[in-house]
Tab-separated table of C-alpha atoms and ligand atoms in Angstrom:
chain	number	residue	atom	x	y	z
H	9	MET	CA	55.036	-50.486	42.712
H	10	SER	CA	53.172	-51.637	39.575
H	11	ARG	CA	53.602	-50.236	36.131
H	12	ALA	CA	50.418	-48.128	36.349
H	13	GLN	CA	51.039	-46.831	39.852
H	14	ARG	CA	54.497	-45.883	38.318
H	15	LYS	CA	52.582	-43.583	35.100
H	16	ILE	CA	50.455	-41.626	38.205
H	17	ALA	CA	53.903	-41.226	40.167
H	18	HIS	CA	55.473	-39.876	37.106
H	19	ILE	CA	52.557	-37.531	36.704
H	20	ASN	CA	52.943	-36.006	40.140
H	21	GLU	CA	56.853	-35.435	39.573
H	22	VAL	CA	56.186	-33.747	36.638
H	23	VAL	CA	53.809	-31.464	38.173
H	24	LYS	CA	55.749	-30.704	40.975
H	25	GLN	CA	59.159	-29.894	38.886
H	26	THR	CA	58.038	-26.854	37.921
H	27	GLN	CA	61.218	-25.042	35.090
H	28	THR	CA	63.051	-22.450	36.757
H	29	GLU	CA	66.455	-23.234	35.910
H	30	PRO	CA	67.732	-21.610	32.454
H	31	ASN	CA	68.432	-24.061	29.541
H	32	SER	CA	70.271	-24.277	26.230
H	33	PHE	CA	67.424	-21.969	24.562
H	34	ASP	CA	68.514	-18.904	26.857
H	35	GLU	CA	72.210	-19.287	25.559
H	36	MET	CA	70.273	-18.511	21.707
H	37	GLU	CA	69.203	-15.285	20.836
H	38	ILE	CA	67.458	-14.254	17.710
H	39	ILE	CA	68.818	-11.357	15.909
H	40	HIS	CA	66.048	-8.721	15.442
H	41	GLN	CA	65.101	-7.418	11.943
H	42	SER	CA	63.505	-4.028	12.178
H	43	LEU	CA	62.145	-4.613	7.558
H	44	THR	CA	60.060	-7.251	7.407
H	45	PRO	CA	59.033	-7.136	3.699
H	46	LEU	CA	55.792	-9.362	4.692
H	47	ASN	CA	51.743	-8.670	5.243
H	48	TRP	CA	50.568	-11.047	8.525
H	49	ASN	CA	47.799	-12.398	6.198
H	50	GLU	CA	51.305	-14.057	4.471
H	51	LEU	CA	51.722	-16.165	7.179
H	52	SER	CA	51.023	-20.048	7.526
H	53	LEU	CA	51.733	-22.030	9.851
H	54	ASN	CA	51.693	-25.073	7.376
H	55	THR	CA	54.565	-27.213	7.334
H	56	ALA	CA	56.091	-30.327	6.893
H	57	CYS	CA	58.503	-33.021	8.553
H	58	GLY	CA	59.623	-35.376	5.674
H	59	GLU	CA	56.116	-37.376	5.310
H	60	LEU	CA	54.326	-35.669	7.563
H	61	SER	CA	52.136	-32.898	6.495
H	62	LEU	CA	51.180	-30.458	9.805
H	63	SER	CA	49.252	-27.481	10.140
H	64	SER	CA	51.260	-26.142	12.911
H	65	PRO	CA	55.086	-27.610	13.644
H	66	LEU	CA	54.140	-27.480	17.386
H	67	PHE	CA	53.117	-31.179	19.158
H	68	ILE	CA	51.962	-32.245	22.216
H	69	ASN	CA	54.746	-34.826	23.020
H	70	ALA	CA	54.383	-38.803	24.682
H	71	MET	CA	53.266	-38.900	27.986
H	72	THR	CA	50.841	-41.603	29.366
H	73	GLY	CA	48.395	-43.664	29.092
H	74	GLY	CA	48.196	-47.134	30.846
H	75	GLY	CA	47.534	-45.895	34.296
H	76	GLY	CA	43.871	-46.052	34.689
H	77	PHE	CA	41.156	-43.107	34.597
H	78	LYS	CA	42.901	-40.919	35.580
H	79	THR	CA	45.903	-41.392	32.772
H	80	ALA	CA	42.788	-41.715	30.475
H	81	GLU	CA	41.457	-38.488	31.734
H	82	ILE	CA	44.409	-36.603	31.369
H	83	ASN	CA	45.076	-37.945	27.629
H	84	GLN	CA	41.093	-37.495	26.836
H	85	LYS	CA	41.827	-33.188	27.466
H	86	LEU	CA	45.040	-33.269	25.634
H	87	ALA	CA	43.654	-34.478	22.966
H	88	MET	CA	40.750	-32.414	22.580
H	89	ALA	CA	43.073	-29.589	22.826
H	90	ALA	CA	44.944	-31.421	20.006
H	91	HIS	CA	41.788	-31.395	17.920
H	92	GLU	CA	40.700	-28.156	18.824
H	93	LYS	CA	43.559	-26.019	17.480
H	94	ASN	CA	44.787	-29.269	14.708
H	95	ILE	CA	47.730	-29.558	15.902
H	96	ALA	CA	49.880	-33.276	16.508
H	97	ILE	CA	49.922	-35.145	19.602
H	98	ALA	CA	51.808	-38.516	20.805
H	99	VAL	CA	50.172	-41.037	23.141
H	100	GLY	CA	52.822	-42.089	26.492
H	101	SER	CA	54.019	-45.575	25.846
H	102	GLN	CA	51.850	-47.998	25.073
H	103	MET	CA	53.670	-51.307	26.142
H	104	SER	CA	51.025	-51.392	29.385
H	105	ALA	CA	48.519	-52.022	26.797
H	106	LEU	CA	50.114	-54.267	24.699
H	107	LYS	CA	50.344	-56.793	27.757
H	108	ASP	CA	46.777	-55.748	29.275
H	109	GLU	CA	43.953	-55.050	27.258
H	110	GLU	CA	42.420	-53.388	29.585
H	111	GLU	CA	44.642	-50.432	29.099
H	112	LYS	CA	44.159	-50.101	25.542
H	113	ASN	CA	40.982	-47.124	26.418
H	114	THR	CA	43.564	-45.035	28.036
H	115	TYR	CA	45.454	-44.767	24.208
H	116	GLU	CA	42.275	-45.034	21.956
H	117	VAL	CA	40.587	-42.214	23.474
H	118	VAL	CA	43.471	-40.178	22.028
H	119	ARG	CA	41.969	-41.314	18.479
H	120	ARG	CA	38.202	-40.748	19.625
H	121	GLU	CA	39.170	-37.485	20.108
H	122	HIS	CA	41.039	-36.259	17.444
H	123	PRO	CA	39.758	-38.343	14.326
H	124	ASN	CA	41.351	-37.365	11.397
H	125	GLY	CA	44.414	-35.293	13.261
H	126	ILE	CA	47.955	-36.699	13.268
H	127	VAL	CA	48.261	-39.331	16.145
H	128	ILE	CA	51.788	-40.832	16.771
H	129	ALA	CA	52.086	-44.293	18.501
H	130	ASN	CA	54.937	-44.880	21.145
H	131	VAL	CA	56.748	-47.985	22.341
H	132	GLY	CA	60.118	-48.443	24.219
H	133	SER	CA	63.104	-50.101	22.042
H	134	GLU	CA	62.318	-53.644	23.800
H	135	ALA	CA	59.279	-53.830	21.583
H	136	THR	CA	59.095	-56.326	18.298
H	137	LEU	CA	58.066	-55.771	15.183
H	138	GLU	CA	54.607	-57.429	16.313
H	139	GLN	CA	54.157	-54.839	19.018
H	140	ALA	CA	55.370	-52.377	17.288
H	141	LYS	CA	52.060	-53.364	15.136
H	142	ARG	CA	49.404	-53.504	17.218
H	143	ALA	CA	50.254	-49.929	18.829
H	144	ILE	CA	50.247	-48.693	15.444
H	145	ASP	CA	46.584	-50.413	15.101
H	146	MET	CA	45.775	-49.194	18.417
H	147	VAL	CA	45.227	-45.449	17.600
H	148	GLU	CA	45.614	-45.814	13.757
H	149	ALA	CA	48.851	-43.876	14.266
H	150	ASN	CA	49.997	-41.509	11.374
H	151	ALA	CA	54.002	-42.402	12.927
H	152	LEU	CA	55.506	-44.680	15.128
H	153	GLN	CA	57.722	-43.026	17.941
H	154	ILE	CA	60.369	-45.837	19.506
H	155	HIS	CA	61.744	-43.934	22.698
H	156	LEU	CA	65.359	-44.322	23.838
H	157	ASN	CA	65.427	-44.072	27.454
H	158	VAL	CA	68.519	-46.036	28.985
H	159	MET	CA	69.619	-43.361	31.664
H	160	GLN	CA	65.751	-43.515	33.081
H	161	GLU	CA	65.802	-47.001	33.359
H	162	LEU	CA	69.061	-47.394	34.674
H	163	ILE	CA	68.102	-44.880	37.960
H	164	MET	CA	65.161	-46.994	38.035
H	165	PRO	CA	65.710	-49.470	40.537
H	166	GLU	CA	63.276	-51.768	38.571
H	167	GLY	CA	64.498	-50.778	35.472
H	168	ASP	CA	65.816	-52.662	32.632
H	169	ARG	CA	69.468	-53.587	32.646
H	170	ASP	CA	69.635	-55.141	29.611
H	171	PHE	CA	69.799	-53.488	25.962
H	172	SER	CA	72.040	-55.738	23.518
H	173	GLU	CA	69.505	-56.404	21.253
H	174	ARG	CA	67.823	-53.145	21.268
H	175	LEU	CA	69.652	-51.663	17.938
H	176	ARG	CA	68.524	-54.838	16.103
H	177	ASN	CA	64.917	-54.457	17.203
H	178	ILE	CA	64.791	-50.903	16.282
H	179	GLU	CA	66.106	-52.188	12.753
H	180	ASP	CA	63.484	-55.151	12.472
H	181	ILE	CA	60.487	-52.299	12.882
H	182	VAL	CA	61.905	-49.712	10.394
H	183	SER	CA	62.243	-51.895	7.715
H	184	ASN	CA	58.967	-53.458	7.865
H	185	ILE	CA	56.767	-50.282	8.828
H	186	SER	CA	55.848	-47.787	5.731
H	187	ILE	CA	54.768	-44.859	8.131
H	188	PRO	CA	57.483	-42.629	9.882
H	189	VAL	CA	59.770	-44.323	12.631
H	190	ILE	CA	60.675	-41.712	15.119
H	191	ILE	CA	63.670	-42.685	17.454
H	192	LYS	CA	63.429	-40.253	20.123
H	193	GLU	CA	65.035	-39.651	23.869
H	194	VAL	CA	63.449	-38.885	26.989
H	195	GLY	CA	65.182	-35.494	27.923
H	196	PHE	CA	68.936	-36.934	27.629
H	197	GLY	CA	69.491	-36.010	23.989
H	198	ILE	CA	70.696	-37.966	20.868
H	199	SER	CA	74.655	-37.854	19.914
H	200	LYS	CA	75.833	-37.703	16.634
H	201	GLU	CA	77.438	-40.865	17.461
H	202	THR	CA	73.921	-42.588	18.392
H	203	ALA	CA	72.758	-40.839	15.226
H	204	ALA	CA	74.824	-42.811	13.001
H	205	LYS	CA	73.906	-45.715	14.513
H	206	LEU	CA	70.458	-44.932	13.699
H	207	GLU	CA	70.924	-43.750	10.473
H	208	SER	CA	73.060	-46.759	9.312
H	209	ILE	CA	69.705	-49.095	9.858
H	210	GLY	CA	67.488	-46.251	7.960
H	211	ILE	CA	65.681	-44.421	10.537
H	212	LYS	CA	65.142	-41.006	8.944
H	213	TYR	CA	63.363	-39.349	11.489
H	214	ILE	CA	65.282	-38.428	14.735
H	215	ASP	CA	63.508	-36.464	18.230
H	216	ALA	CA	66.675	-34.978	19.762
H	217	GLY	CA	64.776	-35.431	23.374
H	218	GLY	CA	67.652	-33.503	24.975
H	219	ARG	CA	68.146	-32.056	28.506
H	220	GLY	CA	67.046	-28.978	29.417
H	221	GLY	CA	63.111	-29.607	30.374
H	222	THR	CA	61.569	-32.225	32.339
H	223	SER	CA	64.528	-34.581	33.898
H	224	PHE	CA	63.740	-38.459	34.563
H	225	SER	CA	67.041	-38.796	36.509
H	226	GLN	CA	65.308	-36.535	38.847
H	227	ILE	CA	61.902	-38.321	38.704
H	228	GLU	CA	63.112	-41.668	39.354
H	229	ASN	CA	65.486	-40.412	41.871
H	230	ASN	CA	62.585	-38.801	44.303
H	231	ARG	CA	61.347	-42.849	43.781
H	232	ARG	CA	64.868	-43.951	44.823
H	233	THR	CA	65.649	-44.139	48.774
H	234	ASP	CA	69.592	-44.514	48.052
H	235	ARG	CA	69.522	-41.261	45.629
H	236	LEU	CA	72.407	-40.776	42.779
H	237	HIS	CA	72.105	-37.409	42.822
H	238	SER	CA	75.263	-36.838	40.574
H	239	LEU	CA	73.190	-37.949	37.813
H	240	ASN	CA	70.947	-35.499	37.961
H	241	HIS	CA	71.761	-33.486	35.473
H	242	TRP	CA	73.353	-35.852	32.616
H	243	GLY	CA	72.557	-35.305	29.361
H	244	ILE	CA	72.978	-33.707	26.254
H	245	PRO	CA	71.206	-30.201	25.797
H	246	THR	CA	68.104	-30.098	23.407
H	247	LEU	CA	69.971	-27.527	20.834
H	248	VAL	CA	73.354	-29.340	21.245
H	249	SER	CA	71.791	-32.409	20.092
H	250	LEU	CA	69.917	-30.739	17.227
H	251	ARG	CA	72.730	-29.043	15.634
H	252	GLU	CA	75.096	-31.568	15.692
H	253	ILE	CA	72.562	-33.857	14.931
H	254	GLN	CA	71.620	-31.554	11.787
H	255	ALA	CA	75.508	-30.844	11.032
H	256	ALA	CA	76.583	-34.276	10.630
H	257	PHE	CA	73.117	-35.666	9.362
H	258	PRO	CA	71.635	-32.919	7.109
H	259	ASN	CA	69.346	-35.462	5.669
H	260	VAL	CA	67.731	-36.791	8.947
H	261	HIS	CA	64.004	-34.930	9.482
H	262	LEU	CA	65.003	-33.438	12.979
H	263	ILE	CA	62.345	-32.990	15.752
H	264	ALA	CA	62.991	-31.046	18.902
H	265	SER	CA	62.146	-31.786	22.307
H	266	GLY	CA	63.290	-31.790	25.695
H	267	GLY	CA	62.756	-28.009	27.550
H	268	ILE	CA	60.645	-25.937	25.121
H	269	ARG	CA	59.075	-23.576	27.436
H	270	HIS	CA	56.772	-21.443	24.869
H	271	GLY	CA	56.948	-20.276	20.583
H	272	LEU	CA	60.459	-18.176	21.093
H	273	ASP	CA	62.369	-21.406	22.385
H	274	GLY	CA	60.227	-23.571	19.678
H	275	ALA	CA	61.091	-20.869	16.707
H	276	LYS	CA	64.796	-21.140	18.290
H	277	ALA	CA	64.959	-24.881	17.923
H	278	LEU	CA	63.591	-24.458	14.026
H	279	ILE	CA	66.411	-22.007	13.565
H	280	SER	CA	68.520	-24.648	14.625
H	281	GLY	CA	67.171	-27.129	12.123
H	282	ALA	CA	64.194	-28.989	13.535
H	283	ASN	CA	60.814	-29.545	11.839
H	284	MET	CA	58.398	-29.583	14.207
H	285	PHE	CA	58.739	-29.121	17.745
H	286	GLY	CA	56.977	-31.174	20.997
H	287	MET	CA	56.560	-29.925	24.259
H	288	ALA	CA	55.687	-32.625	27.103
H	289	GLY	CA	55.928	-31.693	30.748
H	290	PRO	CA	54.298	-28.104	30.179
H	291	MET	CA	51.247	-29.405	28.619
H	292	LEU	CA	50.694	-31.585	31.436
H	293	ARG	CA	50.924	-28.855	33.783
H	294	THR	CA	48.465	-26.547	32.037
H	295	VAL	CA	46.454	-28.964	31.089
H	296	ILE	CA	46.372	-29.662	34.936
H	297	ASP	CA	46.202	-26.712	36.442
H	298	GLN	CA	43.820	-24.696	33.389
H	299	ASP	CA	42.153	-27.740	31.346
H	300	VAL	CA	41.404	-27.707	28.370
H	301	GLU	CA	40.625	-24.239	27.894
H	302	GLY	CA	43.436	-23.151	29.533
H	303	LEU	CA	45.882	-25.600	27.160
H	304	VAL	CA	43.994	-24.440	23.837
H	305	ASN	CA	45.138	-20.881	25.154
H	306	LYS	CA	48.497	-21.813	25.638
H	307	ILE	CA	48.782	-23.496	22.406
H	308	ASP	CA	47.446	-20.191	20.728
H	309	SER	CA	50.293	-18.222	22.562
H	310	ILE	CA	52.415	-20.424	21.142
H	311	HIS	CA	51.244	-19.727	17.492
H	312	ASP	CA	51.343	-16.249	18.262
H	313	GLU	CA	55.186	-15.957	19.039
H	314	ILE	CA	56.153	-17.967	16.450
H	315	LYS	CA	53.979	-15.785	13.775
H	316	ILE	CA	55.780	-12.773	15.777
H	317	VAL	CA	59.134	-14.288	14.799
H	318	MET	CA	58.281	-15.353	11.626
H	319	MET	CA	56.993	-11.931	10.503
H	320	THR	CA	60.293	-10.040	11.968
H	321	LEU	CA	62.458	-12.619	10.092
H	322	GLY	CA	60.380	-11.830	6.799
H	323	VAL	CA	59.819	-15.735	6.201
H	324	THR	CA	56.034	-17.006	5.488
H	325	SER	CA	56.411	-20.359	6.919
H	326	PRO	CA	58.305	-22.178	9.882
H	327	ASN	CA	60.302	-24.205	7.674
H	328	LEU	CA	62.110	-21.658	6.378
H	329	LEU	CA	63.044	-19.881	9.449
H	330	LYS	CA	66.321	-22.801	9.117
H	331	GLY	CA	69.161	-21.133	9.408
H	332	SER	CA	67.852	-17.284	10.031
H	333	PRO	CA	70.214	-14.838	11.835
H	334	HIS	CA	71.189	-15.835	15.830
H	335	ALA	CA	73.861	-15.702	18.073
H	336	LEU	CA	75.283	-18.384	20.579
H	337	PHE	CA	76.629	-17.422	24.009
H	338	GLY	CA	78.175	-19.607	27.004
H	339	LYS	CA	78.502	-23.411	27.399
H	340	THR	CA	75.824	-24.094	24.358
H	341	LYS	CA	78.622	-22.384	22.147
H	342	GLU	CA	81.148	-23.708	23.902
H	343	TRP	CA	79.773	-27.384	23.151
H	344	ILE	CA	79.013	-27.082	19.939
H	345	ASN	CA	82.413	-25.312	19.000
H	346	GLN	CA	84.235	-28.220	20.619
H	347	ARG	CA	82.163	-30.920	18.680
H	348	THR	CA	82.189	-29.546	15.166
Z	411	LIG	C1	57.266	-38.411	29.488
Z	411	LIG	N1	58.041	-38.540	28.355
Z	411	LIG	C2	57.867	-39.688	27.344
Z	411	LIG	N2	58.623	-40.343	26.350
Z	411	LIG	C3	58.138	-41.554	26.115
Z	411	LIG	O1	58.701	-41.331	24.531
Z	411	LIG	N3	57.273	-42.263	26.034
Z	411	LIG	C4	56.404	-41.923	27.281
Z	411	LIG	O2	55.843	-42.919	28.047
Z	411	LIG	C5	57.003	-40.798	28.028
Z	411	LIG	N4	56.355	-41.018	29.441
Z	411	LIG	C6	56.058	-39.392	29.885
Z	411	LIG	C7	55.211	-39.478	30.870
Z	411	LIG	C8	55.594	-37.912	31.875
Z	411	LIG	C9	54.699	-37.381	32.825
Z	411	LIG	C10	56.182	-36.912	30.806
Z	411	LIG	C11	56.179	-35.245	31.986
Z	411	LIG	C12	57.267	-37.560	30.123
Z	411	LIG	C13	59.265	-37.780	27.632
Z	411	LIG	C14	58.250	-36.445	26.838
Z	411	LIG	O3	57.977	-36.968	26.055
Z	411	LIG	C15	59.336	-35.575	26.678
Z	411	LIG	O4	60.455	-36.406	25.860
Z	411	LIG	C16	60.208	-34.980	27.818
Z	411	LIG	O5	59.152	-34.951	28.832
Z	411	LIG	C17	60.788	-33.996	27.741
Z	411	LIG	O6	60.232	-32.887	26.993
Z	411	LIG	P1	59.720	-31.695	28.376
Z	411	LIG	O7	58.558	-32.455	28.977
Z	411	LIG	O8	60.457	-30.888	28.910
Z	411	LIG	O9	58.880	-30.881	27.130
């Protein structure tokens, strides 16, 4: 299967994956406060994640590009909604366009539709410094994501098998690029041990990319004839990953993603230490089912939900949610307790 065919197969699989199973966000409750000192007009969604100034903590996370007309059209629609609501958007892995010039348009369309917004470039950890620079230029990126996806590659029959140079590659990029470099997982979570390695080479931005939403073990398994089902639920749940990185490395600029379904999950991520949160699968399903207008409405609802939580907890901006009163339950609580 070619890289372009694989991208379309991924989209078709994600459209089928409806998120009905509970995840770690269901094992966290925010404690209601009945007396808020605020007026709704005082609330603002403006926030920051390190050097990135944002008009919302919500962003559309990396998904697609490089699969020809269909991915260009999806990216255009995602970018139109991001532009209308002025939220940040990450493009999917640009590795294909670095190898084939004809694929570039499927990414460039995002910058065209969101000319002054925050656009985040995306490469794999196999990328060289020169490739990372070209990916940034391609979309005039404000930040660069480098994705770690070892489990996905290993389940993918045609996936990579040699990861021995990855940390050195990342170090070369982060040492020579001036915009924020974000290391992200794709749904398997980043542990504090991995965060320690990343921190030691100068990484300041980590997207937990945890388990609980889109599952690339399931997606890749569905493309295999000899399925490795035991690995379908591999990974660190997003809330666990976030909280252990936050506890061990409080100065890292934390980003949450993986299984965030709505504004309430987003607020729980912000309370757990994230500065911004990304959604991928739910955004893709919405834009495919309900077009740009449906996605704009979804973003509006997410913003309303975050503001309602902020109002109730008595904070005027998303970054002040960190540490607000909450309780943890079940497996998520046990996991966090064991790791602290
Ligand atoms: C992804 N994701 C992804 N991530 C990345 O860094 N580069 C990529 O090219 C892709 N490609 C991709 C395609 C599709 C169709 C989906 C749905 C997702 C992973 C994505 O950014 C995110 O980390 C996970 O999907 C988990 O978040 P959700 O989907 O649970 O919100």
